[in-house]
Amino acid sequence: MSDQTSIKLSDYYDTATFSRIKALADTKETPFVVIDTATINRQYDELTEGFPYASVYYAVKANPAPEVLTLLRDKGANFDIASIYELEKVMSHGVTPERISYGNTIKKSRDIRTFYEKGVRLYATDSEADLRNIAKAAPGSKIYVRILTEGTLTADWPLSRKFGCQTDMAMDLLILARDLGLVPYGVSFHVGSQQREIGAWDSALGKVKIIFERLKEEDGIELKMINMGGGFPANYINRTNELKTYAEEIERFIREDFGDDFPEIIIEPGRSLISNAGVLVSEVVLISRKSRTALHRWVFTDVGKFSGLIETLDESIKFPIYTEKTGEHEDVVIAGPTCDSADIMYEHYKYGLPLNLAIGDRMYWLSTGAYTTTYSAIEFNGFPPLKDYYI
Ligand SMILES: *Cc1c(COP(=O)(O)O)cnc(C)c1O
């Protein structure tokens, strides 16, 4: 029995949007991803309606295409940037430095200097060595300290273990920031990407509240800002609450901890803004069975772990897959085209695909606008990077 038999396209795209995407897809050779910018536009509006009190810092790594950056620039977004390369890209589209935050806690001193020279004055940190580097290379800047959060188990793509520090260390760092002539400005967290448990924000905000209160009472430091990171949902096979529910609950959590007098709030959406706007289109290269009596067919397609689908690692993100064939479905293993046995997308979680699916048929991988194009290898086995088209 399949874990998933067939998906309902209308759960993911309205008819007009999918037709628009398909009209372009029909003219191109696979594999590629089509990104519908009207969907990004709508997702942005939904997000800012849900969080009217927050400033949006788009996490550029989700999709740094010029079409995406200029759209978000014109919508008034700010940008969360992780490297000097992203910095250059974003600024080349006319984004001014006061709309940029250097959100990576792992950075070279000379890169901090580059950000500072370009005019960026907002920096994340989670360690003493990095903080001292910032004090030297970006004197007087605003600092926010990233804390560790729970929620690793309920996020489909956890981000919370590598980054952040414990609450006590966060307080030490904010005090040190002041002593080094920096501005101790706020606290950040990321509850994990595609976080399905809204309560993860509650426990993170609870920790932030303790830091705000203790620093004020014991050290006279008044923090101004909470950066709630990303983690808001996209539509994959594992369903989540709607964004609206996230927004209502999170607002309630903030109100419980901070009253009606909200600090400055930042959110850093990536996936939730972009994923639903993209459809990755691949073609079936081969269908086979490993023995005469094998229960599962293997479906090999011309896109894989090395051409945009790295988030299928450990089968973490389960992308909905749509095909135009209908009728009876059967469990399959789905794998990519390269000569690396790690290039299997789904083996344990059984996708049901139509029995009459044939070589040459197209597979539509839904909700693939984020974290696909840039994760694609440049030449593994000679396969070119994933192409992307924007409408
Ligand atoms: C990747 C990242 C984000 C985006 O997270 P999503 O779950 O894609 O919204 C936000 N903030 C930081 C610091 C990140 O590294």
mmCIF file of C-alpha atoms and ligand atoms in Angstrom:
data_model
loop_
_atom_site.group_PDB
_atom_site.id
_atom_site.type_symbol
_atom_site.label_atom_id
_atom_site.label_comp_id
_atom_site.label_asym_id
_atom_site.label_seq_id
_atom_site.Cartn_x
_atom_site.Cartn_y
_atom_site.Cartn_z
ATOM 1 C CA MET A 1 0.000 0.000 0.000
ATOM 2 C CA SER A 2 1.329 3.416 -0.873
ATOM 3 C CA ASP A 3 1.912 6.061 1.746
ATOM 4 C CA GLN A 4 0.715 8.418 -0.900
ATOM 5 C CA THR A 5 -1.465 7.395 -3.816
ATOM 6 C CA SER A 6 -2.251 10.403 -5.917
ATOM 7 C CA ILE A 7 -2.138 14.064 -5.162
ATOM 8 C CA LYS A 8 -4.839 16.552 -5.917
ATOM 9 C CA LEU A 9 -3.363 19.310 -8.000
ATOM 10 C CA SER A 10 -5.983 21.752 -6.721
ATOM 11 C CA ASP A 11 -4.610 21.329 -3.183
ATOM 12 C CA TYR A 12 -1.501 23.105 -4.408
ATOM 13 C CA TYR A 13 -2.292 25.420 -7.333
ATOM 14 C CA ASP A 14 -5.344 27.148 -8.671
ATOM 15 C CA THR A 15 -6.162 26.249 -12.252
ATOM 16 C CA ALA A 16 -5.010 29.564 -13.706
ATOM 17 C CA THR A 17 -1.617 29.365 -12.029
ATOM 18 C CA PHE A 18 -0.916 25.813 -13.071
ATOM 19 C CA SER A 19 -2.030 26.509 -16.654
ATOM 20 C CA ARG A 20 0.318 29.481 -16.782
ATOM 21 C CA ILE A 21 3.206 27.354 -15.562
ATOM 22 C CA LYS A 22 2.345 24.477 -17.863
ATOM 23 C CA ALA A 23 2.051 26.697 -20.927
ATOM 24 C CA LEU A 24 5.707 27.606 -20.515
ATOM 25 C CA ALA A 25 6.739 24.108 -19.416
ATOM 26 C CA ASP A 26 5.302 22.593 -22.597
ATOM 27 C CA THR A 27 7.795 24.569 -24.665
ATOM 28 C CA LYS A 28 10.940 23.529 -22.756
ATOM 29 C CA GLU A 29 13.108 20.475 -22.484
ATOM 30 C CA THR A 30 13.376 18.875 -19.029
ATOM 31 C CA PRO A 31 14.619 19.195 -16.393
ATOM 32 C CA PHE A 32 13.855 22.735 -15.275
ATOM 33 C CA VAL A 33 11.873 24.658 -12.715
ATOM 34 C CA VAL A 34 9.265 27.285 -13.582
ATOM 35 C CA ILE A 35 8.701 29.987 -11.004
ATOM 36 C CA ASP A 36 5.485 31.965 -11.041
ATOM 37 C CA THR A 37 6.282 35.413 -9.675
ATOM 38 C CA ALA A 38 2.579 36.270 -9.228
ATOM 39 C CA THR A 39 2.476 33.537 -6.593
ATOM 40 C CA ILE A 40 5.467 35.044 -4.776
ATOM 41 C CA ASN A 41 3.705 38.386 -4.898
ATOM 42 C CA ARG A 42 0.609 36.863 -3.304
ATOM 43 C CA GLN A 43 2.568 34.913 -0.701
ATOM 44 C CA TYR A 44 4.352 38.122 0.289
ATOM 45 C CA ASP A 45 1.035 39.927 0.736
ATOM 46 C CA GLU A 46 -0.327 37.050 2.807
ATOM 47 C CA LEU A 47 2.739 37.097 4.979
ATOM 48 C CA THR A 48 2.658 40.834 5.609
ATOM 49 C CA GLU A 49 -1.083 40.672 6.306
ATOM 50 C CA GLY A 50 -0.387 37.934 8.860
ATOM 51 C CA PHE A 51 2.513 39.820 10.455
ATOM 52 C CA PRO A 52 1.640 43.507 9.928
ATOM 53 C CA TYR A 53 3.893 44.577 12.804
ATOM 54 C CA ALA A 54 7.001 42.792 11.460
ATOM 55 C CA SER A 55 9.696 43.802 8.985
ATOM 56 C CA VAL A 56 10.408 41.143 6.407
ATOM 57 C CA TYR A 57 14.037 40.170 5.797
ATOM 58 C CA TYR A 58 13.933 37.742 2.885
ATOM 59 C CA ALA A 59 16.371 34.831 3.322
ATOM 60 C CA VAL A 60 18.151 35.202 0.008
ATOM 61 C CA LYS A 61 19.513 31.653 -0.040
ATOM 62 C CA ALA A 62 16.010 30.289 -0.752
ATOM 63 C CA ASN A 63 16.144 31.681 -4.292
ATOM 64 C CA PRO A 64 18.471 34.531 -5.297
ATOM 65 C CA ALA A 65 17.252 34.937 -8.893
ATOM 66 C CA PRO A 66 17.115 38.563 -10.103
ATOM 67 C CA GLU A 67 13.381 38.174 -10.808
ATOM 68 C CA VAL A 68 12.788 37.264 -7.170
ATOM 69 C CA LEU A 69 15.126 39.877 -5.689
ATOM 70 C CA THR A 70 13.722 42.768 -7.716
ATOM 71 C CA LEU A 71 10.131 41.762 -7.002
ATOM 72 C CA LEU A 72 10.798 41.652 -3.261
ATOM 73 C CA ARG A 73 12.857 44.840 -3.401
ATOM 74 C CA ASP A 74 9.892 46.633 -4.973
ATOM 75 C CA LYS A 75 7.504 45.165 -2.405
ATOM 76 C CA GLY A 76 9.582 46.814 0.310
ATOM 77 C CA ALA A 77 11.331 43.737 1.691
ATOM 78 C CA ASN A 78 14.651 43.781 3.477
ATOM 79 C CA PHE A 79 17.233 41.065 2.968
ATOM 80 C CA ASP A 80 18.883 38.470 5.208
ATOM 81 C CA ILE A 81 22.258 37.771 3.687
ATOM 82 C CA ALA A 82 24.828 35.100 4.457
ATOM 83 C CA SER A 83 27.881 35.890 2.317
ATOM 84 C CA ILE A 84 29.725 38.620 0.451
ATOM 85 C CA TYR A 85 28.472 37.038 -2.781
ATOM 86 C CA GLU A 86 24.837 37.386 -1.803
ATOM 87 C CA LEU A 87 25.630 40.904 -0.643
ATOM 88 C CA GLU A 88 27.034 41.859 -4.012
ATOM 89 C CA LYS A 89 24.106 40.306 -5.832
ATOM 90 C CA VAL A 90 21.462 42.021 -3.727
ATOM 91 C CA MET A 91 23.183 45.424 -3.807
ATOM 92 C CA SER A 92 23.635 45.168 -7.572
ATOM 93 C CA HIS A 93 19.844 45.405 -7.756
ATOM 94 C CA GLY A 94 19.876 48.736 -5.976
ATOM 95 C CA VAL A 95 19.084 47.509 -2.460
ATOM 96 C CA THR A 96 20.530 49.954 0.047
ATOM 97 C CA PRO A 97 22.595 48.740 3.028
ATOM 98 C CA GLU A 98 20.090 49.748 5.691
ATOM 99 C CA ARG A 99 17.794 47.072 4.247
ATOM 100 C CA ILE A 100 20.393 44.350 4.809
ATOM 101 C CA SER A 101 21.227 42.140 7.763
ATOM 102 C CA TYR A 102 24.318 39.929 7.886
ATOM 103 C CA GLY A 103 22.556 36.929 9.370
ATOM 104 C CA ASN A 104 25.251 34.273 9.166
ATOM 105 C CA THR A 105 26.990 33.653 12.479
ATOM 106 C CA ILE A 106 29.903 31.989 10.697
ATOM 107 C CA LYS A 107 31.928 34.603 8.893
ATOM 108 C CA LYS A 108 35.439 35.739 8.141
ATOM 109 C CA SER A 109 36.722 38.946 9.630
ATOM 110 C CA ARG A 110 37.520 40.346 6.189
ATOM 111 C CA ASP A 111 33.981 39.613 5.025
ATOM 112 C CA ILE A 112 32.562 41.515 7.991
ATOM 113 C CA ARG A 113 34.763 44.416 6.911
ATOM 114 C CA THR A 114 33.337 44.228 3.392
ATOM 115 C CA PHE A 115 29.780 44.410 4.735
ATOM 116 C CA TYR A 116 30.761 47.338 6.951
ATOM 117 C CA GLU A 117 32.391 49.224 4.084
ATOM 118 C CA LYS A 118 29.245 48.723 2.009
ATOM 119 C CA GLY A 119 27.264 50.312 4.836
ATOM 120 C CA VAL A 120 25.662 47.319 6.571
ATOM 121 C CA ARG A 121 25.171 47.934 10.300
ATOM 122 C CA LEU A 122 23.123 44.964 11.495
ATOM 123 C CA TYR A 123 24.906 41.724 12.438
ATOM 124 C CA ALA A 124 24.000 38.343 13.906
ATOM 125 C CA THR A 125 26.358 36.512 16.201
ATOM 126 C CA ASP A 126 26.411 33.500 18.510
ATOM 127 C CA SER A 127 30.006 33.345 19.752
ATOM 128 C CA GLU A 128 32.609 35.479 21.447
ATOM 129 C CA ALA A 129 35.212 35.145 18.696
ATOM 130 C CA ASP A 130 32.763 36.319 16.047
ATOM 131 C CA LEU A 131 31.552 39.159 18.257
ATOM 132 C CA ARG A 132 35.102 40.397 18.782
ATOM 133 C CA ASN A 133 35.651 40.263 15.016
ATOM 134 C CA ILE A 134 32.525 42.356 14.473
ATOM 135 C CA ALA A 135 33.647 44.890 17.075
ATOM 136 C CA LYS A 136 36.920 45.351 15.168
ATOM 137 C CA ALA A 137 35.673 45.174 11.593
ATOM 138 C CA ALA A 138 32.265 46.817 12.005
ATOM 139 C CA PRO A 139 32.602 49.151 14.999
ATOM 140 C CA GLY A 140 29.466 50.626 16.520
ATOM 141 C CA SER A 141 27.114 48.255 14.674
ATOM 142 C CA LYS A 142 23.882 46.768 15.979
ATOM 143 C CA ILE A 143 24.187 43.209 17.243
ATOM 144 C CA TYR A 144 21.601 40.521 17.708
ATOM 145 C CA VAL A 145 22.479 37.222 19.308
ATOM 146 C CA ARG A 146 21.056 33.998 17.993
ATOM 147 C CA ILE A 147 19.837 31.529 20.576
ATOM 148 C CA LEU A 148 19.442 27.786 20.296
ATOM 149 C CA THR A 149 15.876 26.569 20.069
ATOM 150 C CA GLU A 150 14.092 23.286 20.342
ATOM 151 C CA GLY A 151 11.838 22.076 17.576
ATOM 152 C CA THR A 152 14.413 20.021 15.697
ATOM 153 C CA LEU A 153 12.090 17.017 15.766
ATOM 154 C CA THR A 154 9.081 18.799 14.334
ATOM 155 C CA ALA A 155 10.877 20.742 11.597
ATOM 156 C CA ASP A 156 11.237 18.906 8.306
ATOM 157 C CA TRP A 157 14.540 20.673 7.592
ATOM 158 C CA PRO A 158 16.052 21.548 10.996
ATOM 159 C CA LEU A 159 18.446 24.475 11.243
ATOM 160 C CA SER A 160 18.559 24.842 14.939
ATOM 161 C CA ARG A 161 21.558 22.826 16.135
ATOM 162 C CA LYS A 162 24.401 24.316 14.129
ATOM 163 C CA PHE A 163 23.514 27.910 14.943
ATOM 164 C CA GLY A 164 22.775 29.702 18.172
ATOM 165 C CA CYS A 165 23.963 29.593 21.756
ATOM 166 C CA GLN A 166 22.409 28.958 25.140
ATOM 167 C CA THR A 167 20.472 31.721 26.870
ATOM 168 C CA ASP A 168 23.199 32.414 29.446
ATOM 169 C CA MET A 169 25.830 32.824 26.787
ATOM 170 C CA ALA A 170 23.503 35.049 24.767
ATOM 171 C CA MET A 171 23.307 37.409 27.750
ATOM 172 C CA ASP A 172 27.070 37.361 28.215
ATOM 173 C CA LEU A 173 27.532 38.206 24.539
ATOM 174 C CA LEU A 174 25.070 41.097 24.613
ATOM 175 C CA ILE A 175 26.855 42.565 27.640
ATOM 176 C CA LEU A 176 30.205 42.083 25.921
ATOM 177 C CA ALA A 177 28.789 43.741 22.801
ATOM 178 C CA ARG A 178 28.050 46.844 24.852
ATOM 179 C CA ASP A 179 31.502 46.758 26.450
ATOM 180 C CA LEU A 180 33.094 46.525 22.998
ATOM 181 C CA GLY A 181 31.273 49.646 21.823
ATOM 182 C CA LEU A 182 28.651 47.821 19.783
ATOM 183 C CA VAL A 183 24.888 48.269 20.164
ATOM 184 C CA PRO A 184 23.272 45.265 21.918
ATOM 185 C CA TYR A 185 20.144 45.352 19.832
ATOM 186 C CA GLY A 186 18.191 42.115 20.042
ATOM 187 C CA VAL A 187 17.837 38.374 19.977
ATOM 188 C CA SER A 188 17.179 36.007 17.082
ATOM 189 C CA PHE A 189 16.224 32.397 16.626
ATOM 190 C CA HIS A 190 15.235 30.020 13.871
ATOM 191 C CA VAL A 191 12.919 27.244 14.986
ATOM 192 C CA GLY A 192 13.845 25.057 12.001
ATOM 193 C CA SER A 193 12.712 25.227 8.416
ATOM 194 C CA GLN A 194 9.244 23.887 7.555
ATOM 195 C CA GLN A 195 8.399 23.873 11.239
ATOM 196 C CA ARG A 196 5.120 22.020 11.699
ATOM 197 C CA GLU A 197 4.761 22.710 15.433
ATOM 198 C CA ILE A 198 3.678 26.303 16.024
ATOM 199 C CA GLY A 199 4.484 25.931 19.732
ATOM 200 C CA ALA A 200 8.169 26.042 18.756
ATOM 201 C CA TRP A 201 7.847 29.835 18.495
ATOM 202 C CA ASP A 202 6.259 29.976 21.937
ATOM 203 C CA SER A 203 9.178 28.320 23.686
ATOM 204 C CA ALA A 204 11.704 30.401 21.729
ATOM 205 C CA LEU A 205 9.876 33.632 22.594
ATOM 206 C CA GLY A 206 9.812 32.548 26.233
ATOM 207 C CA LYS A 207 13.604 32.392 26.221
ATOM 208 C CA VAL A 208 13.829 35.777 24.505
ATOM 209 C CA LYS A 209 11.622 37.311 27.148
ATOM 210 C CA ILE A 210 13.950 36.101 29.919
ATOM 211 C CA ILE A 211 16.922 37.649 28.136
ATOM 212 C CA PHE A 212 15.100 40.973 27.638
ATOM 213 C CA GLU A 213 14.065 41.128 31.311
ATOM 214 C CA ARG A 214 17.328 40.053 32.905
ATOM 215 C CA LEU A 215 19.473 42.363 30.820
ATOM 216 C CA LYS A 216 17.234 45.282 31.629
ATOM 217 C CA GLU A 217 17.056 44.597 35.358
ATOM 218 C CA GLU A 218 20.611 43.471 35.993
ATOM 219 C CA ASP A 219 22.649 45.340 33.411
ATOM 220 C CA GLY A 220 20.539 48.282 32.312
ATOM 221 C CA ILE A 221 20.569 47.071 28.709
ATOM 222 C CA GLU A 222 17.324 47.663 26.859
ATOM 223 C CA LEU A 223 17.049 45.365 23.894
ATOM 224 C CA LYS A 224 14.887 46.582 21.034
ATOM 225 C CA MET A 225 14.406 43.776 18.554
ATOM 226 C CA ILE A 226 13.330 40.137 18.180
ATOM 227 C CA ASN A 227 14.242 38.329 14.986
ATOM 228 C CA MET A 228 11.888 35.353 14.706
ATOM 229 C CA GLY A 229 13.692 33.854 11.716
ATOM 230 C CA GLY A 230 11.974 31.645 9.149
ATOM 231 C CA GLY A 231 10.340 28.254 9.467
ATOM 232 C CA PHE A 232 6.926 29.250 8.139
ATOM 233 C CA PRO A 233 5.352 26.546 5.997
ATOM 234 C CA ALA A 234 5.200 25.706 2.312
ATOM 235 C CA ASN A 235 2.767 23.130 0.887
ATOM 236 C CA TYR A 236 4.276 19.687 0.751
ATOM 237 C CA ILE A 237 2.790 16.234 1.293
ATOM 238 C CA ASN A 238 3.023 16.518 5.083
ATOM 239 C CA ARG A 239 0.306 19.045 5.655
ATOM 240 C CA THR A 240 0.715 21.973 8.021
ATOM 241 C CA ASN A 241 -1.560 24.581 9.464
ATOM 242 C CA GLU A 242 -2.234 27.555 7.234
ATOM 243 C CA LEU A 243 0.051 30.542 7.457
ATOM 244 C CA LYS A 244 -2.842 32.518 8.920
ATOM 245 C CA THR A 245 -2.964 30.147 11.891
ATOM 246 C CA TYR A 246 0.782 30.490 12.421
ATOM 247 C CA ALA A 247 0.409 34.267 12.349
ATOM 248 C CA GLU A 248 -2.494 34.352 14.824
ATOM 249 C CA GLU A 249 -0.819 31.995 17.261
ATOM 250 C CA ILE A 250 2.559 33.696 17.105
ATOM 251 C CA GLU A 251 0.990 37.108 17.664
ATOM 252 C CA ARG A 252 -0.734 35.682 20.729
ATOM 253 C CA PHE A 253 2.596 34.324 22.031
ATOM 254 C CA ILE A 254 4.263 37.721 21.613
ATOM 255 C CA ARG A 255 1.389 39.457 23.361
ATOM 256 C CA GLU A 256 1.551 36.998 26.263
ATOM 257 C CA ASP A 257 5.255 37.646 26.772
ATOM 258 C CA PHE A 258 5.606 41.303 25.874
ATOM 259 C CA GLY A 259 2.145 42.823 26.320
ATOM 260 C CA ASP A 260 0.755 45.238 23.752
ATOM 261 C CA ASP A 261 4.009 47.136 23.535
ATOM 262 C CA PHE A 262 5.746 44.952 20.936
ATOM 263 C CA PRO A 263 9.486 45.245 20.466
ATOM 264 C CA GLU A 264 10.638 45.691 16.871
ATOM 265 C CA ILE A 265 9.946 42.334 15.191
ATOM 266 C CA ILE A 266 11.777 40.848 12.220
ATOM 267 C CA ILE A 267 10.813 37.742 10.272
ATOM 268 C CA GLU A 268 13.087 36.039 7.742
ATOM 269 C CA PRO A 269 10.925 33.984 5.391
ATOM 270 C CA GLY A 270 12.484 31.923 2.633
ATOM 271 C CA ARG A 271 10.592 28.725 1.933
ATOM 272 C CA SER A 272 7.131 30.079 2.792
ATOM 273 C CA LEU A 273 7.480 32.921 0.270
ATOM 274 C CA ILE A 274 8.929 31.047 -2.665
ATOM 275 C CA SER A 275 8.333 27.287 -2.588
ATOM 276 C CA ASN A 276 4.714 27.249 -3.682
ATOM 277 C CA ALA A 277 5.586 29.417 -6.678
ATOM 278 C CA GLY A 278 7.727 26.759 -8.333
ATOM 279 C CA VAL A 279 7.122 23.583 -10.303
ATOM 280 C CA LEU A 280 10.086 21.429 -11.244
ATOM 281 C CA VAL A 281 9.452 19.421 -14.370
ATOM 282 C CA SER A 282 11.310 16.200 -15.069
ATOM 283 C CA GLU A 283 10.958 13.318 -17.483
ATOM 284 C CA VAL A 284 10.935 9.593 -16.782
ATOM 285 C CA VAL A 285 14.175 8.111 -18.142
ATOM 286 C CA LEU A 286 13.656 4.491 -17.195
ATOM 287 C CA ILE A 287 11.259 2.255 -15.308
ATOM 288 C CA SER A 288 12.503 -1.113 -14.130
ATOM 289 C CA ARG A 289 12.098 -3.933 -11.641
ATOM 290 C CA LYS A 290 15.023 -5.503 -9.828
ATOM 291 C CA SER A 291 13.696 -9.044 -10.142
ATOM 292 C CA ARG A 292 10.829 -10.878 -11.762
ATOM 293 C CA THR A 293 8.917 -10.867 -8.503
ATOM 294 C CA ALA A 294 9.996 -7.485 -7.145
ATOM 295 C CA LEU A 295 7.115 -5.618 -5.552
ATOM 296 C CA HIS A 296 8.298 -2.158 -6.406
ATOM 297 C CA ARG A 297 9.164 -0.584 -9.674
ATOM 298 C CA TRP A 298 12.035 1.859 -9.826
ATOM 299 C CA VAL A 299 11.289 5.095 -11.602
ATOM 300 C CA PHE A 300 14.421 6.916 -12.747
ATOM 301 C CA THR A 301 13.937 10.503 -13.749
ATOM 302 C CA ASP A 302 16.183 13.179 -15.225
ATOM 303 C CA VAL A 303 16.386 15.199 -12.031
ATOM 304 C CA GLY A 304 17.794 14.077 -8.707
ATOM 305 C CA LYS A 305 19.615 14.839 -5.491
ATOM 306 C CA PHE A 306 22.376 16.552 -7.447
ATOM 307 C CA SER A 307 20.154 18.638 -9.674
ATOM 308 C CA GLY A 308 17.975 20.496 -7.236
ATOM 309 C CA LEU A 309 16.341 17.913 -5.005
ATOM 310 C CA ILE A 310 18.892 17.777 -2.185
ATOM 311 C CA GLU A 311 16.118 18.395 0.344
ATOM 312 C CA THR A 312 14.991 14.820 -0.297
ATOM 313 C CA LEU A 313 18.045 13.886 1.818
ATOM 314 C CA ASP A 314 16.756 11.452 4.454
ATOM 315 C CA GLU A 315 13.441 11.939 2.632
ATOM 316 C CA SER A 316 13.066 15.109 4.717
ATOM 317 C CA ILE A 317 10.970 17.152 2.338
ATOM 318 C CA LYS A 318 8.285 15.166 0.579
ATOM 319 C CA PHE A 319 7.482 17.059 -2.564
ATOM 320 C CA PRO A 320 4.071 16.373 -4.064
ATOM 321 C CA ILE A 321 4.529 14.729 -7.475
ATOM 322 C CA TYR A 322 1.919 15.066 -10.160
ATOM 323 C CA THR A 323 1.729 13.198 -13.467
ATOM 324 C CA GLU A 324 -0.846 13.416 -16.219
ATOM 325 C CA LYS A 325 -1.499 9.690 -16.224
ATOM 326 C CA THR A 326 -4.446 8.474 -14.212
ATOM 327 C CA GLY A 327 -5.788 5.104 -13.142
ATOM 328 C CA GLU A 328 -4.421 2.528 -10.755
ATOM 329 C CA HIS A 329 -1.373 3.494 -8.747
ATOM 330 C CA GLU A 330 1.497 1.350 -7.561
ATOM 331 C CA ASP A 331 4.321 1.847 -5.070
ATOM 332 C CA VAL A 332 7.557 2.982 -6.636
ATOM 333 C CA VAL A 333 11.065 3.930 -5.654
ATOM 334 C CA ILE A 334 12.047 7.247 -7.232
ATOM 335 C CA ALA A 335 15.664 7.918 -8.161
ATOM 336 C CA GLY A 336 17.776 10.366 -10.138
ATOM 337 C CA PRO A 337 19.850 9.933 -13.276
ATOM 338 C CA THR A 338 23.429 9.979 -11.923
ATOM 339 C CA CYS A 339 25.843 7.129 -11.215
ATOM 340 C CA ASP A 340 25.758 7.700 -7.459
ATOM 341 C CA SER A 341 23.690 5.357 -5.366
ATOM 342 C CA ALA A 342 22.918 8.211 -2.972
ATOM 343 C CA ASP A 343 20.887 9.657 -5.832
ATOM 344 C CA ILE A 344 17.642 8.075 -4.637
ATOM 345 C CA MET A 345 14.947 10.531 -3.636
ATOM 346 C CA TYR A 346 12.291 8.296 -2.098
ATOM 347 C CA GLU A 347 12.635 4.660 -1.157
ATOM 348 C CA HIS A 348 11.207 4.213 2.352
ATOM 349 C CA TYR A 349 8.327 6.596 1.933
ATOM 350 C CA LYS A 350 6.380 4.980 -0.871
ATOM 351 C CA TYR A 351 5.052 7.189 -3.586
ATOM 352 C CA GLY A 352 2.221 5.744 -5.561
ATOM 353 C CA LEU A 353 2.561 6.574 -9.237
ATOM 354 C CA PRO A 354 0.220 5.439 -12.016
ATOM 355 C CA LEU A 355 0.860 1.921 -13.292
ATOM 356 C CA ASN A 356 0.701 3.203 -16.844
ATOM 357 C CA LEU A 357 3.416 5.806 -16.238
ATOM 358 C CA ALA A 358 5.875 5.319 -19.074
ATOM 359 C CA ILE A 359 9.347 6.311 -20.170
ATOM 360 C CA GLY A 360 9.230 9.840 -21.553
ATOM 361 C CA ASP A 361 6.306 10.945 -19.385
ATOM 362 C CA ARG A 362 6.673 14.125 -17.415
ATOM 363 C CA MET A 363 6.710 14.360 -13.631
ATOM 364 C CA TYR A 364 5.727 17.663 -12.011
ATOM 365 C CA TRP A 365 7.398 18.230 -8.653
ATOM 366 C CA LEU A 366 5.241 20.774 -6.878
ATOM 367 C CA SER A 367 6.318 23.428 -4.377
ATOM 368 C CA THR A 368 9.903 23.451 -5.611
ATOM 369 C CA GLY A 369 10.515 27.206 -5.954
ATOM 370 C CA ALA A 370 12.855 27.405 -2.958
ATOM 371 C CA TYR A 371 16.096 25.580 -2.183
ATOM 372 C CA THR A 372 16.316 23.875 -5.560
ATOM 373 C CA THR A 373 18.108 25.959 -8.204
ATOM 374 C CA THR A 374 21.093 26.924 -6.090
ATOM 375 C CA TYR A 375 21.581 23.491 -4.591
ATOM 376 C CA SER A 376 22.060 21.995 -8.018
ATOM 377 C CA ALA A 377 25.559 20.651 -8.773
ATOM 378 C CA ILE A 378 27.334 22.309 -11.665
ATOM 379 C CA GLU A 379 28.577 19.270 -13.537
ATOM 380 C CA PHE A 380 28.235 15.981 -11.700
ATOM 381 C CA ASN A 381 28.313 13.198 -14.315
ATOM 382 C CA GLY A 382 28.287 16.007 -16.847
ATOM 383 C CA PHE A 383 24.699 16.951 -16.104
ATOM 384 C CA PRO A 384 24.260 20.721 -16.324
ATOM 385 C CA PRO A 385 22.772 22.732 -13.447
ATOM 386 C CA LEU A 386 19.008 22.886 -13.133
ATOM 387 C CA LYS A 387 17.543 25.512 -15.436
ATOM 388 C CA ASP A 388 15.019 28.008 -14.136
ATOM 389 C CA TYR A 389 12.409 30.101 -15.922
ATOM 390 C CA TYR A 390 10.399 32.950 -14.410
ATOM 391 C CA ILE A 391 6.944 34.070 -15.457
HETATM 392 C C1 LIG B 1 17.620 29.797 5.876
HETATM 393 C C2 LIG B 1 17.323 30.862 6.840
HETATM 394 C C3 LIG B 1 16.057 31.454 6.877
HETATM 395 C C4 LIG B 1 14.918 30.997 6.022
HETATM 396 O O1 LIG B 1 14.225 29.952 6.608
HETATM 397 P P1 LIG B 1 12.914 29.344 5.925
HETATM 398 O O2 LIG B 1 12.550 28.241 6.837
HETATM 399 O O3 LIG B 1 13.249 28.940 4.557
HETATM 400 O O4 LIG B 1 11.879 30.418 5.921
HETATM 401 C C5 LIG B 1 15.862 32.495 7.759
HETATM 402 N N1 LIG B 1 16.840 32.940 8.570
HETATM 403 C C6 LIG B 1 18.068 32.392 8.567
HETATM 404 C C7 LIG B 1 19.111 32.953 9.471
HETATM 405 C C8 LIG B 1 18.345 31.341 7.712
HETATM 406 O O5 LIG B 1 19.556 30.788 7.727
#
